[in-house]
mmCIF file of C-alpha atoms in Angstrom:
data_model
loop_
_atom_site.group_PDB
_atom_site.id
_atom_site.type_symbol
_atom_site.label_atom_id
_atom_site.label_comp_id
_atom_site.label_asym_id
_atom_site.label_seq_id
_atom_site.Cartn_x
_atom_site.Cartn_y
_atom_site.Cartn_z
ATOM 1 C CA UNK A 1 133.575 86.864 101.067
ATOM 2 C CA UNK A 2 130.834 87.739 98.580
ATOM 3 C CA UNK A 3 128.649 90.152 100.529
ATOM 4 C CA UNK A 4 125.796 89.922 98.016
ATOM 5 C CA UNK A 5 125.313 86.161 98.439
ATOM 6 C CA UNK A 6 121.877 85.711 100.076
ATOM 7 C CA UNK A 7 122.966 82.431 101.634
ATOM 8 C CA UNK A 8 126.106 83.921 103.225
ATOM 9 C CA UNK A 9 126.461 83.739 107.020
ATOM 10 C CA UNK A 10 126.285 86.842 109.160
ATOM 11 C CA UNK A 11 128.859 89.333 107.918
ATOM 12 C CA UNK A 12 131.077 91.130 110.381
ATOM 13 C CA UNK A 13 131.185 94.889 109.970
ATOM 14 C CA UNK A 14 132.903 97.489 112.108
ATOM 15 C CA UNK A 15 129.579 98.985 113.187
ATOM 16 C CA UNK A 16 127.188 97.138 115.472
ATOM 17 C CA UNK A 17 124.231 95.222 114.066
ATOM 18 C CA UNK A 18 121.801 97.709 115.630
ATOM 19 C CA UNK A 19 123.471 100.573 113.760
ATOM 20 C CA UNK A 20 123.419 98.634 110.487
ATOM 21 C CA UNK A 21 119.827 97.479 110.910
ATOM 22 C CA UNK A 22 118.769 101.027 111.790
ATOM 23 C CA UNK A 23 120.409 102.192 108.570
ATOM 24 C CA UNK A 24 118.416 99.568 106.678
ATOM 25 C CA UNK A 25 115.152 100.716 108.278
ATOM 26 C CA UNK A 26 115.847 104.361 107.478
ATOM 27 C CA UNK A 27 116.508 103.410 103.863
ATOM 28 C CA UNK A 28 113.727 100.877 103.219
ATOM 29 C CA UNK A 29 111.186 101.137 106.076
ATOM 30 C CA UNK A 30 111.484 104.588 107.708
ATOM 31 C CA UNK A 31 110.100 104.048 111.240
ATOM 32 C CA UNK A 32 108.595 107.490 111.857
ATOM 33 C CA UNK A 33 106.891 107.774 108.473
ATOM 34 C CA UNK A 34 105.529 104.218 108.618
ATOM 35 C CA UNK A 35 104.272 104.492 112.196
ATOM 36 C CA UNK A 36 102.537 107.789 111.390
ATOM 37 C CA UNK A 37 101.011 106.325 108.227
ATOM 38 C CA UNK A 38 99.779 103.207 110.009
ATOM 39 C CA UNK A 39 98.432 105.220 112.962
ATOM 40 C CA UNK A 40 96.209 107.280 110.646
ATOM 41 C CA UNK A 41 95.316 104.287 108.444
ATOM 42 C CA UNK A 42 94.319 102.156 111.416
ATOM 43 C CA UNK A 43 92.416 105.013 113.077
ATOM 44 C CA UNK A 44 90.287 105.797 110.012
ATOM 45 C CA UNK A 45 89.386 102.144 109.421
ATOM 46 C CA UNK A 46 88.863 101.456 113.135
ATOM 47 C CA UNK A 47 86.585 104.465 113.614
ATOM 48 C CA UNK A 48 84.660 103.718 110.424
ATOM 49 C CA UNK A 49 84.096 100.117 111.529
ATOM 50 C CA UNK A 50 82.673 101.403 114.824
ATOM 51 C CA UNK A 51 80.507 104.054 113.154
ATOM 52 C CA UNK A 52 78.974 101.588 110.689
ATOM 53 C CA UNK A 53 78.379 98.673 113.068
ATOM 54 C CA UNK A 54 77.321 100.541 116.228
ATOM 55 C CA UNK A 55 75.761 103.827 114.994
ATOM 56 C CA UNK A 56 75.948 106.681 117.474
ATOM 57 C CA UNK A 57 78.608 105.090 119.674
ATOM 58 C CA UNK A 58 81.622 107.160 120.701
ATOM 59 C CA UNK A 59 84.856 106.428 118.913
ATOM 60 C CA UNK A 60 87.471 105.025 121.244
ATOM 61 C CA UNK A 61 91.034 103.808 121.602
ATOM 62 C CA UNK A 62 91.537 100.919 123.979
ATOM 63 C CA UNK A 63 94.515 98.595 124.555
ATOM 64 C CA UNK A 64 93.302 96.388 121.706
ATOM 65 C CA UNK A 65 93.408 99.323 119.309
ATOM 66 C CA UNK A 66 97.056 99.960 120.124
ATOM 67 C CA UNK A 67 97.829 96.254 119.796
ATOM 68 C CA UNK A 68 96.092 96.383 116.428
ATOM 69 C CA UNK A 69 98.431 99.175 115.351
ATOM 70 C CA UNK A 70 101.439 97.128 116.455
ATOM 71 C CA UNK A 71 100.069 94.182 114.471
ATOM 72 C CA UNK A 72 99.674 96.367 111.394
ATOM 73 C CA UNK A 73 103.213 97.801 111.670
ATOM 74 C CA UNK A 74 104.539 94.243 111.830
ATOM 75 C CA UNK A 75 102.368 93.268 108.858
ATOM 76 C CA UNK A 76 103.739 96.046 106.657
ATOM 77 C CA UNK A 77 107.263 95.178 107.769
ATOM 78 C CA UNK A 78 106.922 91.531 106.795
ATOM 79 C CA UNK A 79 105.644 92.661 103.370
ATOM 80 C CA UNK A 80 108.858 94.683 103.043
ATOM 81 C CA UNK A 81 110.906 91.614 103.984
ATOM 82 C CA UNK A 82 109.056 89.491 101.418
ATOM 83 C CA UNK A 83 109.700 92.156 98.768
ATOM 84 C CA UNK A 84 113.398 92.207 99.597
ATOM 85 C CA UNK A 85 113.625 88.453 99.076
ATOM 86 C CA UNK A 86 111.747 88.328 95.782
ATOM 87 C CA UNK A 87 113.540 91.375 94.312
ATOM 88 C CA UNK A 88 117.002 90.676 95.732
ATOM 89 C CA UNK A 89 118.840 89.672 92.555
ATOM 90 C CA UNK A 90 117.473 92.558 90.482
ATOM 91 C CA UNK A 91 118.211 95.050 93.253
ATOM 92 C CA UNK A 92 121.806 93.772 93.483
ATOM 93 C CA UNK A 93 122.160 94.608 89.807
ATOM 94 C CA UNK A 94 120.558 98.049 89.868
ATOM 95 C CA UNK A 95 121.065 99.246 93.473
ATOM 96 C CA UNK A 96 124.352 97.710 94.700
ATOM 97 C CA UNK A 97 124.933 100.474 97.273
ATOM 98 C CA UNK A 98 121.813 99.764 99.327
ATOM 99 C CA UNK A 99 122.344 98.517 102.875
ATOM 100 C CA UNK A 100 121.059 95.037 102.047
ATOM 101 C CA UNK A 101 122.777 94.697 98.684
ATOM 102 C CA UNK A 102 126.122 95.860 100.100
ATOM 103 C CA UNK A 103 125.973 93.168 102.773
ATOM 104 C CA UNK A 104 125.714 95.398 105.826
ATOM 105 C CA UNK A 105 122.429 93.583 106.500
ATOM 106 C CA UNK A 106 121.767 90.161 104.949
ATOM 107 C CA UNK A 107 118.679 88.291 103.815
ATOM 108 C CA UNK A 108 119.231 85.974 106.761
ATOM 109 C CA UNK A 109 118.996 88.926 109.121
ATOM 110 C CA UNK A 110 115.764 90.020 107.452
ATOM 111 C CA UNK A 111 114.358 86.494 107.508
ATOM 112 C CA UNK A 112 114.785 86.420 111.288
ATOM 113 C CA UNK A 113 113.334 89.923 111.733
ATOM 114 C CA UNK A 114 110.419 89.088 109.432
ATOM 115 C CA UNK A 115 109.766 85.858 111.305
ATOM 116 C CA UNK A 116 109.600 87.773 114.578
ATOM 117 C CA UNK A 117 107.180 90.270 113.005
ATOM 118 C CA UNK A 118 104.918 87.444 111.803
ATOM 119 C CA UNK A 119 105.022 85.769 115.227
ATOM 120 C CA UNK A 120 103.990 89.037 116.915
ATOM 121 C CA UNK A 121 101.063 89.394 114.511
ATOM 122 C CA UNK A 122 99.940 85.834 115.097
ATOM 123 C CA UNK A 123 100.047 86.199 118.878
ATOM 124 C CA UNK A 124 97.970 89.394 118.757
ATOM 125 C CA UNK A 125 95.268 88.141 116.372
ATOM 126 C CA UNK A 126 94.973 84.803 118.188
ATOM 127 C CA UNK A 127 94.412 86.677 121.435
ATOM 128 C CA UNK A 128 91.754 88.838 119.772
ATOM 129 C CA UNK A 129 89.662 85.923 118.548
ATOM 130 C CA UNK A 130 88.739 83.752 115.542
ATOM 131 C CA UNK A 131 87.334 86.630 113.491
ATOM 132 C CA UNK A 132 90.601 88.575 113.623
ATOM 133 C CA UNK A 133 92.627 85.407 113.038
ATOM 134 C CA UNK A 134 90.570 84.545 109.953
ATOM 135 C CA UNK A 135 90.908 88.032 108.461
ATOM 136 C CA UNK A 136 94.645 87.981 109.179
ATOM 137 C CA UNK A 137 95.050 84.532 107.593
ATOM 138 C CA UNK A 138 93.359 85.765 104.399
ATOM 139 C CA UNK A 139 95.579 88.851 104.176
ATOM 140 C CA UNK A 140 98.706 86.899 105.138
ATOM 141 C CA UNK A 141 97.906 84.236 102.568
ATOM 142 C CA UNK A 142 97.775 86.900 99.887
ATOM 143 C CA UNK A 143 101.240 88.159 100.900
ATOM 144 C CA UNK A 144 102.514 84.605 100.389
ATOM 145 C CA UNK A 145 101.073 84.732 96.875
ATOM 146 C CA UNK A 146 102.804 88.105 96.405
ATOM 147 C CA UNK A 147 106.078 86.519 97.525
ATOM 148 C CA UNK A 148 105.623 83.887 94.818
ATOM 149 C CA UNK A 149 104.609 86.556 92.273
ATOM 150 C CA UNK A 150 101.147 84.919 92.060
ATOM 151 C CA UNK A 151 102.958 82.005 90.373
ATOM 152 C CA UNK A 152 103.129 84.063 87.194
ATOM 153 C CA UNK A 153 106.420 85.947 87.593
ATOM 154 C CA UNK A 154 107.469 86.087 83.952
ATOM 155 C CA UNK A 155 104.012 87.102 82.741
ATOM 156 C CA UNK A 156 103.678 89.830 85.372
ATOM 157 C CA UNK A 157 107.183 91.136 84.690
ATOM 158 C CA UNK A 158 106.158 91.681 81.072
ATOM 159 C CA UNK A 159 103.063 93.614 82.226
ATOM 160 C CA UNK A 160 104.392 96.124 84.741
ATOM 161 C CA UNK A 161 101.056 97.850 85.430
ATOM 162 C CA UNK A 162 99.254 94.558 86.054
ATOM 163 C CA UNK A 163 102.142 93.448 88.273
ATOM 164 C CA UNK A 164 101.864 96.531 90.484
ATOM 165 C CA UNK A 165 98.075 96.629 90.734
ATOM 166 C CA UNK A 166 97.790 92.926 91.546
ATOM 167 C CA UNK A 167 100.109 93.351 94.534
ATOM 168 C CA UNK A 168 98.161 96.350 95.836
ATOM 169 C CA UNK A 169 95.034 94.204 96.223
ATOM 170 C CA UNK A 170 96.363 93.447 99.699
ATOM 171 C CA UNK A 171 95.188 96.890 100.863
ATOM 172 C CA UNK A 172 91.414 96.133 100.887
ATOM 173 C CA UNK A 173 92.254 92.907 102.749
ATOM 174 C CA UNK A 174 94.109 94.934 105.383
ATOM 175 C CA UNK A 175 91.098 97.210 105.808
ATOM 176 C CA UNK A 176 88.942 94.130 106.390
ATOM 177 C CA UNK A 177 91.553 92.887 108.866
ATOM 178 C CA UNK A 178 91.208 96.126 110.837
ATOM 179 C CA UNK A 179 87.412 95.760 110.659
ATOM 180 C CA UNK A 180 87.477 92.223 112.093
ATOM 181 C CA UNK A 181 90.059 93.165 114.705
ATOM 182 C CA UNK A 182 88.162 96.274 115.825
ATOM 183 C CA UNK A 183 84.599 94.961 116.102
ATOM 184 C CA UNK A 184 85.257 91.183 116.301
ATOM 185 C CA UNK A 185 83.138 90.322 113.291
ATOM 186 C CA UNK A 186 83.967 88.133 110.312
ATOM 187 C CA UNK A 187 85.484 90.024 107.357
ATOM 188 C CA UNK A 188 82.564 89.041 105.096
ATOM 189 C CA UNK A 189 80.213 90.775 107.548
ATOM 190 C CA UNK A 190 81.704 94.196 106.749
ATOM 191 C CA UNK A 191 78.964 96.690 105.749
ATOM 192 C CA UNK A 192 78.917 97.734 102.062
ATOM 193 C CA UNK A 193 80.117 101.257 102.850
ATOM 194 C CA UNK A 194 83.097 99.845 104.699
ATOM 195 C CA UNK A 195 83.935 97.769 101.627
ATOM 196 C CA UNK A 196 83.802 100.979 99.573
ATOM 197 C CA UNK A 197 86.305 102.575 101.940
ATOM 198 C CA UNK A 198 88.470 99.459 101.731
ATOM 199 C CA UNK A 199 88.654 100.094 97.984
ATOM 200 C CA UNK A 200 89.719 103.662 98.733
ATOM 201 C CA UNK A 201 92.783 102.147 100.401
ATOM 202 C CA UNK A 202 93.655 100.446 97.139
ATOM 203 C CA UNK A 203 93.481 103.682 95.144
ATOM 204 C CA UNK A 204 95.337 105.743 97.758
ATOM 205 C CA UNK A 205 98.167 103.205 97.664
ATOM 206 C CA UNK A 206 98.048 103.141 93.864
ATOM 207 C CA UNK A 207 98.468 106.928 93.939
ATOM 208 C CA UNK A 208 101.644 106.521 96.014
ATOM 209 C CA UNK A 209 102.902 103.612 93.921
ATOM 210 C CA UNK A 210 102.693 105.607 90.677
ATOM 211 C CA UNK A 211 104.128 108.750 92.284
ATOM 212 C CA UNK A 212 107.195 107.020 93.694
ATOM 213 C CA UNK A 213 108.107 105.591 90.296
ATOM 214 C CA UNK A 214 107.896 108.827 88.330
ATOM 215 C CA UNK A 215 111.287 109.693 86.871
ATOM 216 C CA UNK A 216 112.794 112.725 85.179
ATOM 217 C CA UNK A 217 113.958 111.830 81.626
ATOM 218 C CA UNK A 218 117.630 111.770 82.661
ATOM 219 C CA UNK A 219 116.862 109.359 85.544
ATOM 220 C CA UNK A 220 115.406 106.570 83.418
ATOM 221 C CA UNK A 221 117.575 103.448 83.567
ATOM 222 C CA UNK A 222 117.657 100.394 81.346
ATOM 223 C CA UNK A 223 116.070 97.424 83.108
ATOM 224 C CA UNK A 224 114.405 99.534 85.840
ATOM 225 C CA UNK A 225 110.651 99.943 85.432
ATOM 226 C CA UNK A 226 108.910 103.267 85.977
ATOM 227 C CA UNK A 227 105.474 104.667 85.306
ATOM 228 C CA UNK A 228 106.959 107.407 83.170
ATOM 229 C CA UNK A 229 108.119 104.640 80.840
ATOM 230 C CA UNK A 230 104.601 103.197 80.777
ATOM 231 C CA UNK A 231 102.568 106.423 80.495
ATOM 232 C CA UNK A 232 105.144 108.935 79.280
ATOM 233 C CA UNK A 233 106.956 111.651 81.227
ATOM 234 C CA UNK A 234 103.824 113.679 81.928
ATOM 235 C CA UNK A 235 101.243 110.942 81.417
ATOM 236 C CA UNK A 236 102.170 109.339 84.743
ATOM 237 C CA UNK A 237 101.608 112.649 86.563
ATOM 238 C CA UNK A 238 98.143 112.928 85.000
ATOM 239 C CA UNK A 239 97.390 109.346 86.112
ATOM 240 C CA UNK A 240 98.163 110.412 89.687
ATOM 241 C CA UNK A 241 95.613 113.232 89.426
ATOM 242 C CA UNK A 242 92.938 110.855 88.117
ATOM 243 C CA UNK A 243 93.572 108.343 90.901
ATOM 244 C CA UNK A 244 93.353 111.088 93.530
ATOM 245 C CA UNK A 245 90.056 112.219 92.050
ATOM 246 C CA UNK A 246 88.704 108.672 92.392
ATOM 247 C CA UNK A 247 89.906 108.561 96.029
ATOM 248 C CA UNK A 248 88.225 111.847 96.781
ATOM 249 C CA UNK A 249 84.952 110.874 95.104
ATOM 250 C CA UNK A 250 84.727 107.535 96.921
ATOM 251 C CA UNK A 251 85.454 108.927 100.364
ATOM 252 C CA UNK A 252 83.054 111.817 99.728
ATOM 253 C CA UNK A 253 80.347 109.222 99.039
ATOM 254 C CA UNK A 254 81.145 107.454 102.322
ATOM 255 C CA UNK A 255 81.097 110.804 104.118
ATOM 256 C CA UNK A 256 77.712 111.670 102.599
ATOM 257 C CA UNK A 257 76.294 108.373 103.843
ATOM 258 C CA UNK A 258 77.501 109.167 107.375
ATOM 259 C CA UNK A 259 76.426 112.806 107.261
ATOM 260 C CA UNK A 260 79.877 114.378 107.442
ATOM 261 C CA UNK A 261 80.051 118.147 107.859
ATOM 262 C CA UNK A 262 80.859 120.614 105.084
ATOM 263 C CA UNK A 263 84.322 121.277 106.526
ATOM 264 C CA UNK A 264 85.312 117.712 105.680
ATOM 265 C CA UNK A 265 84.626 118.234 101.991
ATOM 266 C CA UNK A 266 86.390 121.608 102.058
ATOM 267 C CA UNK A 267 89.409 119.909 103.647
ATOM 268 C CA UNK A 268 89.403 117.238 100.921
ATOM 269 C CA UNK A 269 89.401 119.895 98.214
ATOM 270 C CA UNK A 270 92.187 121.844 99.944
ATOM 271 C CA UNK A 271 94.276 118.653 100.253
ATOM 272 C CA UNK A 272 93.782 117.922 96.564
ATOM 273 C CA UNK A 273 94.720 121.504 95.659
ATOM 274 C CA UNK A 274 97.896 121.392 97.772
ATOM 275 C CA UNK A 275 98.989 118.196 96.048
ATOM 276 C CA UNK A 276 98.456 119.933 92.702
ATOM 277 C CA UNK A 277 101.564 121.956 93.544
ATOM 278 C CA UNK A 278 103.710 118.875 93.112
ATOM 279 C CA UNK A 279 102.030 118.088 89.816
ATOM 280 C CA UNK A 280 102.603 121.557 88.359
ATOM 281 C CA UNK A 281 106.219 121.616 89.541
ATOM 282 C CA UNK A 282 106.923 118.385 87.693
ATOM 283 C CA UNK A 283 104.743 119.253 84.689
ATOM 284 C CA UNK A 284 106.632 122.454 83.919
ATOM 285 C CA UNK A 285 110.079 121.415 85.200
ATOM 286 C CA UNK A 286 110.518 117.618 85.041
ATOM 287 C CA UNK A 287 113.725 117.559 87.089
ATOM 288 C CA UNK A 288 114.879 114.742 89.413
ATOM 289 C CA UNK A 289 114.055 116.925 92.424
ATOM 290 C CA UNK A 290 110.499 117.583 91.239
ATOM 291 C CA UNK A 291 110.056 113.914 90.363
ATOM 292 C CA UNK A 292 111.002 113.065 93.947
ATOM 293 C CA UNK A 293 108.550 115.669 95.233
ATOM 294 C CA UNK A 294 105.729 113.780 93.508
ATOM 295 C CA UNK A 295 106.452 110.929 95.934
ATOM 296 C CA UNK A 296 106.639 113.320 98.885
ATOM 297 C CA UNK A 297 103.239 114.828 98.076
ATOM 298 C CA UNK A 298 101.782 111.336 97.597
ATOM 299 C CA UNK A 299 103.041 110.285 101.035
ATOM 300 C CA UNK A 300 101.562 113.406 102.605
ATOM 301 C CA UNK A 301 98.287 112.735 100.783
ATOM 302 C CA UNK A 302 98.085 109.183 102.185
ATOM 303 C CA UNK A 303 98.593 110.316 105.761
ATOM 304 C CA UNK A 304 96.375 113.421 105.693
ATOM 305 C CA UNK A 305 93.620 111.629 103.752
ATOM 306 C CA UNK A 306 93.127 109.009 106.489
ATOM 307 C CA UNK A 307 93.662 111.627 109.196
ATOM 308 C CA UNK A 308 90.770 113.736 107.851
ATOM 309 C CA UNK A 309 88.421 110.744 107.979
ATOM 310 C CA UNK A 310 89.475 109.863 111.533
ATOM 311 C CA UNK A 311 89.168 113.478 112.709
ATOM 312 C CA UNK A 312 85.693 113.901 111.230
ATOM 313 C CA UNK A 313 84.459 110.659 112.793
ATOM 314 C CA UNK A 314 85.988 111.703 116.103
ATOM 315 C CA UNK A 315 84.420 115.158 115.855
ATOM 316 C CA UNK A 316 81.025 113.755 114.979
ATOM 317 C CA UNK A 317 80.809 110.993 117.573
ATOM 318 C CA UNK A 318 83.421 111.967 120.175
ATOM 319 C CA UNK A 319 86.536 110.059 121.202
ATOM 320 C CA UNK A 320 87.367 108.310 124.449
ATOM 321 C CA UNK A 321 90.428 106.431 125.679
#
């Protein structure tokens, strides 16, 4: 049986499906890293929505906040499933040893898992109210456009940078989804400073996107896109620094509007300086290991960046459960 046929029935393997699916998650959607990322991402957007719509109110986690996190985990997972479907043939060519491409998990398996994830999201946002449902429908609709490559697949494939940035536009929509879910307001009612922070989400994700596709010269492969091909071996690393500077400047502006303490800005600078270590390692020794570390630092940056915002809002207004 051809194990790379996406229409093939369930394939029998010696290991149980749970073991095989767990291997897929570890490879393509690491549970711990994604849950930690989404916890900090949701918390920063949730707290900011509260701070901007009900000034002076304590920050809080209630059962709805935890349901919102579950909804967001499911949302990111269904994006992963959509990506697996649209990139399947290319990944079979370039990454035949992956769990999905080797047939240990099939597209049919993922279609079922993704359908369950979408159903969970829909149940949660419907229970929360029309504002959350509307914001979710907008964000979900955009993921459907992503699945169809915005109906311009060939054009976008010829313009790798445009392709990547167009898909990352989902991040501001997810921030607005958290806003509507948290405070039960329509997404277009988000305050201007919340919209600014929603744009920060775009740039933070762009930082990670560029970092994870930085390659050492010997790693470059024909037919596999990378940002080092687009910007040059070191040009891509400099792009990461510029994007992080934009992130830092935007969130500093939001913090100034809310009267954040000096320690917050010190922490931002320290975070930026720590991530410089990865840049200098790659800049002076562009090895595969140091190229991979660029992605590691970018992942750390994403998590700590949102964590700092959530901690400062919690420190300033207090947190209750």
